[in-house]
Amino acid sequence: MATFKEFRNNVKPNWCPGCGDFSIQAAIQRAAANVGLEPEQLAVISGIGCSGRISGYINAYGLHGIHGRALPIAQGVKLANRELTVIASGGDGDGFAIGMGHTVHAIRRNLNITYIVMDNQIYGLTKGQTSPRSAEGFKTKSTPEGSIESTLSPLEIAMSAGATFVAQSFSSDLKGLTSLIEQGIKHEGFSLINVFSPCVTFNKINTYDWFKENIVSLDGFPDYDPSNRMAAMNKIMETNGLLTGLIYQNTTRKSYEDMITGFKSEGLANQELAITEEQFNQLVSEFK
Ligand SMILES: Cc1ncc(C[n+]2csc(CCOP(=O)(O)OP(=O)(O)O)c2C)c(N)n1
Ligand code: SF4
């Protein structure tokens, strides 16, 4: 059985020292090992951003896609080969700005994919502009007088889009985050895990200390029932979206793959070719 070290490759991340994304990478590697995966059973598909580089830093199948398009690619991978465990990941800009249309529809489509958003509440790669997650009044180069747009609440949007698994974590909580990713991988449907991941270079407001002071952990609510949709929505709103833990899970709804009539359960690699080798070569030659 693979250990988390086998999910490492020899590419050195070029994230800034202290970036929250390092711990998210470690948590994905640990969770993959803990659920018993081998590297060839995992695909990590990412968008563009500092966070989007993650697919290149994990020893598994990977695709570093285009900005805001991690989810369409990840869904294609899953539909092509449902034997693969598919993790999609990227920044809050990637998933909640340019990619928001895909995020909402992937949530309601409910394919068996784990989507990990590395939420630093800013655009890191492009050197510090506001993201939809930035607070009102947040000053950046693109908003020198402070952002005048309201902050988007991905958890509320996910709940109203019919999400079957909604969780939130903090990159410093390696144990809690690893456990949530394991639960997300095991969940039979789409799991959204939003992870606060401080950008130490450009976001001087939402720092490690800021998150530590403001996060509200569900560990403090032993009677909380994550199957109660109304309670989940209330708790998200009560805590101004700063709640961490497994917030909502619906285990009764089937995944998209399980509802398509005639969908092949075996991965493509294990299926007979529907065309002859000659026809296949002819097809390939048309792309030369
Ligand atoms: C289609 C397209 N539009 C814009 C960009 C420029 N761009 C690259 S990354 C990025 C946002 C980065 O922020 P986020 O997704 O939150 O990731 P982070 O770098 O903070 O991890 C933008 C706007 C792009 N690469 N492609
Ligand atoms: S700019 Fe911010 S998000 Fe990007 S690597 Fe540096 S700390 Fe991380």
mmCIF file of C-alpha atoms and ligand atoms in Angstrom:
data_model
loop_
_atom_site.group_PDB
_atom_site.id
_atom_site.type_symbol
_atom_site.label_atom_id
_atom_site.label_comp_id
_atom_site.label_asym_id
_atom_site.label_seq_id
_atom_site.Cartn_x
_atom_site.Cartn_y
_atom_site.Cartn_z
ATOM 1 C CA MET A 1 0.000 0.000 0.000
ATOM 2 C CA ALA A 2 1.340 3.432 -0.929
ATOM 3 C CA THR A 3 2.450 5.792 1.831
ATOM 4 C CA PHE A 4 2.021 9.550 1.581
ATOM 5 C CA LYS A 5 5.660 9.833 0.519
ATOM 6 C CA GLU A 6 4.838 7.931 -2.657
ATOM 7 C CA PHE A 7 2.490 10.753 -3.627
ATOM 8 C CA ARG A 8 5.479 13.118 -3.643
ATOM 9 C CA ASN A 9 7.472 13.787 -6.796
ATOM 10 C CA ASN A 10 10.796 15.546 -7.199
ATOM 11 C CA VAL A 11 9.366 18.882 -8.341
ATOM 12 C CA LYS A 12 10.063 21.594 -5.776
ATOM 13 C CA PRO A 13 7.039 23.875 -5.274
ATOM 14 C CA ASN A 14 7.803 27.497 -6.080
ATOM 15 C CA TRP A 15 5.224 28.855 -3.648
ATOM 16 C CA CYS A 16 6.494 31.612 -1.345
ATOM 17 C CA PRO A 17 7.848 30.331 1.977
ATOM 18 C CA GLY A 18 4.904 30.191 4.397
ATOM 19 C CA CYS A 19 2.195 29.979 1.715
ATOM 20 C CA GLY A 20 -0.813 28.007 2.980
ATOM 21 C CA ASP A 21 -0.834 25.886 -0.167
ATOM 22 C CA PHE A 22 2.060 23.719 1.116
ATOM 23 C CA SER A 23 -0.116 22.194 3.833
ATOM 24 C CA ILE A 24 -2.970 21.555 1.409
ATOM 25 C CA GLN A 25 -0.584 19.628 -0.807
ATOM 26 C CA ALA A 26 0.563 17.589 2.227
ATOM 27 C CA ALA A 27 -3.042 16.951 3.281
ATOM 28 C CA ILE A 28 -3.986 15.663 -0.193
ATOM 29 C CA GLN A 29 -0.990 13.314 -0.192
ATOM 30 C CA ARG A 30 -1.806 12.018 3.290
ATOM 31 C CA ALA A 31 -5.510 11.600 2.557
ATOM 32 C CA ALA A 32 -4.763 9.700 -0.665
ATOM 33 C CA ALA A 33 -2.521 7.288 1.231
ATOM 34 C CA ASN A 34 -4.945 6.968 4.154
ATOM 35 C CA VAL A 35 -7.838 5.906 1.919
ATOM 36 C CA GLY A 36 -5.584 3.257 0.349
ATOM 37 C CA LEU A 37 -5.001 4.752 -3.091
ATOM 38 C CA GLU A 38 -1.996 4.062 -5.292
ATOM 39 C CA PRO A 39 -0.629 7.016 -7.329
ATOM 40 C CA GLU A 40 -1.975 5.519 -10.570
ATOM 41 C CA GLN A 41 -5.498 5.502 -9.125
ATOM 42 C CA LEU A 42 -5.547 9.267 -8.528
ATOM 43 C CA ALA A 43 -5.897 12.231 -10.908
ATOM 44 C CA VAL A 44 -5.355 15.788 -9.674
ATOM 45 C CA ILE A 45 -6.731 18.403 -12.051
ATOM 46 C CA SER A 46 -6.074 22.071 -11.401
ATOM 47 C CA GLY A 47 -6.782 25.495 -12.844
ATOM 48 C CA ILE A 48 -4.417 28.456 -13.091
ATOM 49 C CA GLY A 49 -3.113 30.432 -10.158
ATOM 50 C CA CYS A 50 -0.380 29.881 -7.575
ATOM 51 C CA SER A 51 -2.686 27.194 -6.154
ATOM 52 C CA GLY A 52 -3.218 25.689 -9.605
ATOM 53 C CA ARG A 53 0.372 24.522 -9.644
ATOM 54 C CA ILE A 54 -0.537 21.798 -7.176
ATOM 55 C CA SER A 55 -1.218 19.183 -9.846
ATOM 56 C CA GLY A 56 2.457 19.319 -10.808
ATOM 57 C CA TYR A 57 3.615 18.662 -7.260
ATOM 58 C CA ILE A 58 1.775 15.398 -6.608
ATOM 59 C CA ASN A 59 2.842 12.017 -7.883
ATOM 60 C CA ALA A 60 -0.400 10.997 -9.602
ATOM 61 C CA TYR A 61 -2.047 11.631 -12.951
ATOM 62 C CA GLY A 62 -2.338 15.385 -13.267
ATOM 63 C CA LEU A 63 -3.404 18.151 -15.552
ATOM 64 C CA HIS A 64 -2.630 21.821 -15.023
ATOM 65 C CA GLY A 65 -5.514 23.200 -17.038
ATOM 66 C CA ILE A 66 -6.650 26.713 -17.841
ATOM 67 C CA HIS A 67 -7.952 29.443 -15.578
ATOM 68 C CA GLY A 68 -11.375 28.613 -14.187
ATOM 69 C CA ARG A 69 -11.636 25.326 -16.051
ATOM 70 C CA ALA A 70 -10.422 22.733 -13.548
ATOM 71 C CA LEU A 71 -13.934 21.384 -13.105
ATOM 72 C CA PRO A 72 -14.906 20.813 -16.759
ATOM 73 C CA ILE A 73 -11.648 18.908 -17.216
ATOM 74 C CA ALA A 74 -12.048 16.966 -13.988
ATOM 75 C CA GLN A 75 -15.610 15.985 -14.919
ATOM 76 C CA GLY A 76 -14.401 14.817 -18.322
ATOM 77 C CA VAL A 77 -11.706 12.702 -16.697
ATOM 78 C CA LYS A 78 -14.203 11.155 -14.297
ATOM 79 C CA LEU A 79 -16.700 10.397 -17.044
ATOM 80 C CA ALA A 80 -13.983 8.860 -19.202
ATOM 81 C CA ASN A 81 -12.638 6.676 -16.418
ATOM 82 C CA ARG A 82 -14.744 6.409 -13.318
ATOM 83 C CA GLU A 83 -12.258 4.045 -11.705
ATOM 84 C CA LEU A 84 -9.987 7.022 -11.069
ATOM 85 C CA THR A 85 -10.315 9.061 -7.900
ATOM 86 C CA VAL A 86 -10.509 12.619 -9.194
ATOM 87 C CA ILE A 87 -9.492 15.657 -7.179
ATOM 88 C CA ALA A 88 -9.958 19.111 -8.703
ATOM 89 C CA SER A 89 -8.239 22.080 -7.136
ATOM 90 C CA GLY A 90 -7.486 25.747 -7.623
ATOM 91 C CA GLY A 91 -7.795 29.188 -6.090
ATOM 92 C CA ASP A 92 -10.835 31.185 -5.031
ATOM 93 C CA GLY A 93 -10.393 33.305 -8.165
ATOM 94 C CA ASP A 94 -10.257 30.180 -10.284
ATOM 95 C CA GLY A 95 -13.350 28.590 -8.768
ATOM 96 C CA PHE A 96 -15.464 31.506 -7.597
ATOM 97 C CA ALA A 97 -14.726 34.232 -10.179
ATOM 98 C CA ILE A 98 -14.002 33.082 -13.743
ATOM 99 C CA GLY A 99 -14.976 29.482 -12.954
ATOM 100 C CA MET A 100 -18.099 30.125 -10.882
ATOM 101 C CA GLY A 101 -20.479 28.997 -13.619
ATOM 102 C CA HIS A 102 -18.728 25.647 -13.747
ATOM 103 C CA THR A 103 -18.617 25.365 -9.967
ATOM 104 C CA VAL A 104 -22.368 25.816 -9.520
ATOM 105 C CA HIS A 105 -23.255 23.346 -12.266
ATOM 106 C CA ALA A 106 -20.669 20.789 -11.153
ATOM 107 C CA ILE A 107 -22.210 20.967 -7.678
ATOM 108 C CA ARG A 108 -25.722 20.319 -8.952
ATOM 109 C CA ARG A 109 -24.473 17.674 -11.405
ATOM 110 C CA ASN A 110 -22.940 15.743 -8.496
ATOM 111 C CA LEU A 111 -20.236 13.676 -10.169
ATOM 112 C CA ASN A 112 -18.019 11.802 -7.746
ATOM 113 C CA ILE A 113 -15.223 14.401 -7.580
ATOM 114 C CA THR A 114 -13.535 16.141 -4.661
ATOM 115 C CA TYR A 115 -13.069 19.854 -5.273
ATOM 116 C CA ILE A 116 -10.533 21.569 -3.021
ATOM 117 C CA VAL A 117 -10.518 25.361 -3.234
ATOM 118 C CA MET A 118 -7.403 27.055 -1.878
ATOM 119 C CA ASP A 119 -9.053 30.210 -0.609
ATOM 120 C CA ASN A 120 -6.593 33.034 0.115
ATOM 121 C CA GLN A 121 -9.206 35.735 -0.568
ATOM 122 C CA ILE A 122 -7.018 37.397 -3.209
ATOM 123 C CA TYR A 123 -5.467 36.755 -6.635
ATOM 124 C CA GLY A 124 -1.953 35.588 -5.754
ATOM 125 C CA LEU A 125 -0.392 34.693 -9.096
ATOM 126 C CA THR A 126 -1.244 38.032 -10.708
ATOM 127 C CA LYS A 127 0.234 39.848 -7.688
ATOM 128 C CA GLY A 128 -2.634 40.818 -5.467
ATOM 129 C CA GLN A 129 -5.967 41.930 -6.898
ATOM 130 C CA THR A 130 -9.344 41.429 -5.187
ATOM 131 C CA SER A 131 -11.128 38.125 -5.636
ATOM 132 C CA PRO A 132 -14.863 37.563 -5.062
ATOM 133 C CA ARG A 133 -13.810 36.332 -1.608
ATOM 134 C CA SER A 134 -12.142 39.618 -0.619
ATOM 135 C CA ALA A 135 -13.903 41.576 2.097
ATOM 136 C CA GLU A 136 -15.727 44.824 1.373
ATOM 137 C CA GLY A 137 -13.300 47.679 1.830
ATOM 138 C CA PHE A 138 -10.319 45.429 1.014
ATOM 139 C CA LYS A 139 -7.583 47.579 -0.524
ATOM 140 C CA THR A 140 -5.463 46.200 -3.331
ATOM 141 C CA LYS A 141 -3.805 47.541 -6.455
ATOM 142 C CA SER A 142 -7.082 46.970 -8.310
ATOM 143 C CA THR A 143 -9.181 48.563 -5.541
ATOM 144 C CA PRO A 144 -7.043 51.376 -4.098
ATOM 145 C CA GLU A 145 -10.062 52.874 -2.338
ATOM 146 C CA GLY A 146 -11.263 49.514 -1.021
ATOM 147 C CA SER A 147 -13.480 46.918 -2.655
ATOM 148 C CA ILE A 148 -17.062 48.113 -3.055
ATOM 149 C CA GLU A 149 -18.450 44.718 -4.062
ATOM 150 C CA SER A 150 -19.996 42.355 -1.555
ATOM 151 C CA THR A 151 -18.109 39.202 -0.568
ATOM 152 C CA LEU A 152 -19.287 35.994 -2.119
ATOM 153 C CA SER A 153 -20.221 33.130 0.206
ATOM 154 C CA PRO A 154 -19.268 29.872 -1.540
ATOM 155 C CA LEU A 155 -20.775 27.741 1.204
ATOM 156 C CA GLU A 156 -24.203 29.383 0.894
ATOM 157 C CA ILE A 157 -24.043 29.136 -2.890
ATOM 158 C CA ALA A 158 -23.067 25.456 -2.692
ATOM 159 C CA MET A 159 -25.929 24.723 -0.298
ATOM 160 C CA SER A 160 -28.476 26.454 -2.490
ATOM 161 C CA ALA A 161 -27.135 24.698 -5.602
ATOM 162 C CA GLY A 162 -27.984 21.331 -4.043
ATOM 163 C CA ALA A 163 -24.528 20.296 -2.825
ATOM 164 C CA THR A 164 -24.271 16.856 -1.270
ATOM 165 C CA PHE A 165 -21.014 17.528 0.619
ATOM 166 C CA VAL A 166 -19.855 20.907 1.923
ATOM 167 C CA ALA A 167 -16.840 21.318 4.191
ATOM 168 C CA GLN A 168 -14.409 24.041 5.128
ATOM 169 C CA SER A 169 -10.986 23.925 6.716
ATOM 170 C CA PHE A 170 -7.833 25.910 7.458
ATOM 171 C CA SER A 171 -4.495 24.952 5.935
ATOM 172 C CA SER A 172 -2.816 25.039 9.370
ATOM 173 C CA ASP A 173 -5.120 22.280 10.607
ATOM 174 C CA LEU A 174 -3.365 19.464 8.773
ATOM 175 C CA LYS A 175 -5.123 16.731 10.746
ATOM 176 C CA GLY A 176 -8.626 18.149 10.311
ATOM 177 C CA LEU A 177 -8.052 18.966 6.645
ATOM 178 C CA THR A 178 -6.653 15.511 5.886
ATOM 179 C CA SER A 179 -9.687 13.912 7.508
ATOM 180 C CA LEU A 180 -12.099 16.106 5.511
ATOM 181 C CA ILE A 181 -10.334 15.247 2.246
ATOM 182 C CA GLU A 182 -10.587 11.550 3.121
ATOM 183 C CA GLN A 183 -14.302 11.974 3.780
ATOM 184 C CA GLY A 184 -14.674 13.918 0.546
ATOM 185 C CA ILE A 185 -12.941 11.183 -1.452
ATOM 186 C CA LYS A 186 -15.173 8.531 0.116
ATOM 187 C CA HIS A 187 -18.348 10.566 -0.455
ATOM 188 C CA GLU A 188 -20.354 9.202 -3.396
ATOM 189 C CA GLY A 189 -20.884 12.510 -5.182
ATOM 190 C CA PHE A 190 -19.400 15.979 -5.533
ATOM 191 C CA SER A 191 -17.609 17.279 -2.452
ATOM 192 C CA LEU A 192 -16.679 20.922 -2.032
ATOM 193 C CA ILE A 193 -13.905 21.570 0.485
ATOM 194 C CA ASN A 194 -13.077 25.258 0.826
ATOM 195 C CA VAL A 195 -9.739 25.719 2.572
ATOM 196 C CA PHE A 196 -8.501 29.000 4.034
ATOM 197 C CA SER A 197 -4.944 29.187 2.745
ATOM 198 C CA PRO A 198 -3.157 32.434 3.653
ATOM 199 C CA CYS A 199 -1.259 34.303 0.940
ATOM 200 C CA VAL A 200 1.632 35.625 3.012
ATOM 201 C CA THR A 201 2.916 37.867 0.225
ATOM 202 C CA PHE A 202 -0.125 39.833 -0.925
ATOM 203 C CA ASN A 203 -2.881 39.421 1.666
ATOM 204 C CA LYS A 204 -1.768 41.235 4.807
ATOM 205 C CA ILE A 205 -5.289 41.221 6.284
ATOM 206 C CA ASN A 206 -6.402 37.565 6.196
ATOM 207 C CA THR A 207 -3.234 36.237 7.825
ATOM 208 C CA TYR A 208 -2.691 33.040 9.841
ATOM 209 C CA ASP A 209 -3.417 35.016 13.019
ATOM 210 C CA TRP A 210 -6.563 36.534 11.521
ATOM 211 C CA PHE A 211 -7.949 33.107 10.635
ATOM 212 C CA LYS A 212 -7.010 31.673 14.049
ATOM 213 C CA GLU A 213 -8.928 34.491 15.740
ATOM 214 C CA ASN A 214 -11.992 34.382 13.502
ATOM 215 C CA ILE A 215 -12.597 30.753 12.539
ATOM 216 C CA VAL A 216 -15.434 28.938 14.315
ATOM 217 C CA SER A 217 -14.837 25.190 14.489
ATOM 218 C CA LEU A 218 -17.720 22.752 14.472
ATOM 219 C CA ASP A 219 -15.745 20.814 17.105
ATOM 220 C CA GLY A 220 -17.336 23.235 19.566
ATOM 221 C CA PHE A 221 -20.837 21.991 18.681
ATOM 222 C CA PRO A 222 -20.988 18.269 19.569
ATOM 223 C CA ASP A 223 -24.723 18.069 18.810
ATOM 224 C CA TYR A 224 -24.378 19.499 15.313
ATOM 225 C CA ASP A 225 -25.962 17.239 12.690
ATOM 226 C CA PRO A 226 -24.357 17.592 9.219
ATOM 227 C CA SER A 227 -27.307 15.867 7.555
ATOM 228 C CA ASN A 228 -29.622 18.755 8.504
ATOM 229 C CA ARG A 229 -29.642 21.136 5.536
ATOM 230 C CA MET A 230 -31.485 23.953 7.281
ATOM 231 C CA ALA A 231 -29.170 23.794 10.310
ATOM 232 C CA ALA A 232 -26.156 23.860 7.990
ATOM 233 C CA MET A 233 -27.386 26.987 6.217
ATOM 234 C CA ASN A 234 -28.140 28.672 9.555
ATOM 235 C CA LYS A 235 -24.714 27.843 10.981
ATOM 236 C CA ILE A 236 -22.943 29.149 7.870
ATOM 237 C CA MET A 237 -24.843 32.436 8.132
ATOM 238 C CA GLU A 238 -24.470 32.726 11.920
ATOM 239 C CA THR A 239 -20.680 32.412 11.611
ATOM 240 C CA ASN A 240 -20.416 34.707 8.603
ATOM 241 C CA GLY A 241 -19.044 31.813 6.548
ATOM 242 C CA LEU A 242 -16.083 31.240 8.882
ATOM 243 C CA LEU A 243 -17.240 27.817 10.026
ATOM 244 C CA THR A 244 -14.840 24.862 9.725
ATOM 245 C CA GLY A 245 -15.523 21.127 9.678
ATOM 246 C CA LEU A 246 -17.969 18.898 7.824
ATOM 247 C CA ILE A 247 -20.869 21.304 7.406
ATOM 248 C CA TYR A 248 -23.291 19.293 5.296
ATOM 249 C CA GLN A 249 -23.515 15.802 3.821
ATOM 250 C CA ASN A 250 -26.369 14.169 1.976
ATOM 251 C CA THR A 251 -25.717 10.466 1.566
ATOM 252 C CA THR A 252 -29.064 9.643 0.003
ATOM 253 C CA ARG A 253 -28.647 11.275 -3.397
ATOM 254 C CA LYS A 254 -26.927 9.120 -6.029
ATOM 255 C CA SER A 255 -23.956 10.432 -7.990
ATOM 256 C CA TYR A 256 -24.361 11.485 -11.620
ATOM 257 C CA GLU A 257 -22.435 8.433 -12.846
ATOM 258 C CA ASP A 258 -24.768 6.137 -10.957
ATOM 259 C CA MET A 259 -27.809 7.632 -12.627
ATOM 260 C CA ILE A 260 -26.762 7.462 -16.286
ATOM 261 C CA THR A 261 -28.347 4.480 -17.990
ATOM 262 C CA GLY A 262 -25.795 2.193 -19.582
ATOM 263 C CA PHE A 263 -22.778 4.084 -18.242
ATOM 264 C CA LYS A 264 -19.750 1.820 -18.143
ATOM 265 C CA SER A 265 -18.500 1.144 -14.651
ATOM 266 C CA GLU A 266 -15.115 -0.102 -15.883
ATOM 267 C CA GLY A 267 -12.506 2.488 -16.704
ATOM 268 C CA LEU A 268 -11.676 3.102 -20.350
ATOM 269 C CA ALA A 269 -8.352 1.329 -19.975
ATOM 270 C CA ASN A 270 -10.191 -1.867 -19.094
ATOM 271 C CA GLN A 271 -12.705 -1.763 -21.935
ATOM 272 C CA GLU A 272 -12.513 -3.364 -25.334
ATOM 273 C CA LEU A 273 -11.788 -0.887 -28.131
ATOM 274 C CA ALA A 274 -15.004 -0.233 -30.026
ATOM 275 C CA ILE A 275 -13.058 0.342 -33.270
ATOM 276 C CA THR A 276 -10.318 -1.632 -35.014
ATOM 277 C CA GLU A 277 -6.670 -0.697 -34.669
ATOM 278 C CA GLU A 278 -6.715 0.403 -38.305
ATOM 279 C CA GLN A 279 -9.652 2.738 -37.707
ATOM 280 C CA PHE A 280 -7.919 4.063 -34.583
ATOM 281 C CA ASN A 281 -4.701 4.830 -36.490
ATOM 282 C CA GLN A 282 -6.726 6.527 -39.221
ATOM 283 C CA LEU A 283 -8.399 8.748 -36.613
ATOM 284 C CA VAL A 284 -5.078 9.653 -34.988
ATOM 285 C CA SER A 285 -3.521 10.485 -38.364
ATOM 286 C CA GLU A 286 -6.246 13.092 -38.937
ATOM 287 C CA PHE A 287 -4.840 15.126 -36.022
ATOM 288 C CA LYS A 288 -1.250 15.214 -37.365
HETATM 289 C C1 LIG B 1 -8.611 33.296 -19.047
HETATM 290 C C2 LIG B 1 -7.663 33.924 -18.102
HETATM 291 N N1 LIG B 1 -7.981 35.071 -17.497
HETATM 292 C C3 LIG B 1 -7.122 35.640 -16.613
HETATM 293 C C4 LIG B 1 -5.920 35.039 -16.355
HETATM 294 C C5 LIG B 1 -4.959 35.711 -15.389
HETATM 295 N N2 LIG B 1 -4.957 35.046 -14.104
HETATM 296 C C6 LIG B 1 -4.084 34.046 -13.835
HETATM 297 S S1 LIG B 1 -4.242 33.449 -12.304
HETATM 298 C C7 LIG B 1 -5.486 34.570 -11.964
HETATM 299 C C8 LIG B 1 -6.147 34.608 -10.619
HETATM 300 C C9 LIG B 1 -5.357 33.968 -9.534
HETATM 301 O O1 LIG B 1 -6.075 33.929 -8.338
HETATM 302 P P1 LIG B 1 -6.642 32.577 -7.757
HETATM 303 O O2 LIG B 1 -7.377 31.804 -8.773
HETATM 304 O O3 LIG B 1 -7.409 32.918 -6.529
HETATM 305 O O4 LIG B 1 -5.334 31.727 -7.408
HETATM 306 P P2 LIG B 1 -4.081 32.101 -6.487
HETATM 307 O O5 LIG B 1 -3.021 32.603 -7.412
HETATM 308 O O6 LIG B 1 -4.498 33.131 -5.494
HETATM 309 O O7 LIG B 1 -3.719 30.814 -5.858
HETATM 310 C C10 LIG B 1 -5.769 35.363 -13.057
HETATM 311 C C11 LIG B 1 -6.812 36.423 -13.060
HETATM 312 C C12 LIG B 1 -5.618 33.823 -17.009
HETATM 313 N N3 LIG B 1 -4.489 33.160 -16.765
HETATM 314 N N4 LIG B 1 -6.493 33.292 -17.878
HETATM 315 S S1 SF4 B 2 1.851 34.867 -3.924
HETATM 316 FE FE1 SF4 B 2 0.592 34.215 -2.203
HETATM 317 S S2 SF4 B 2 -0.631 32.471 -2.979
HETATM 318 FE FE2 SF4 B 2 1.102 32.803 -4.386
HETATM 319 S S3 SF4 B 2 2.719 31.416 -3.658
HETATM 320 FE FE3 SF4 B 2 3.074 33.416 -2.718
HETATM 321 S S4 SF4 B 2 2.017 33.288 -0.735
HETATM 322 FE FE4 SF4 B 2 1.223 31.628 -2.004
#
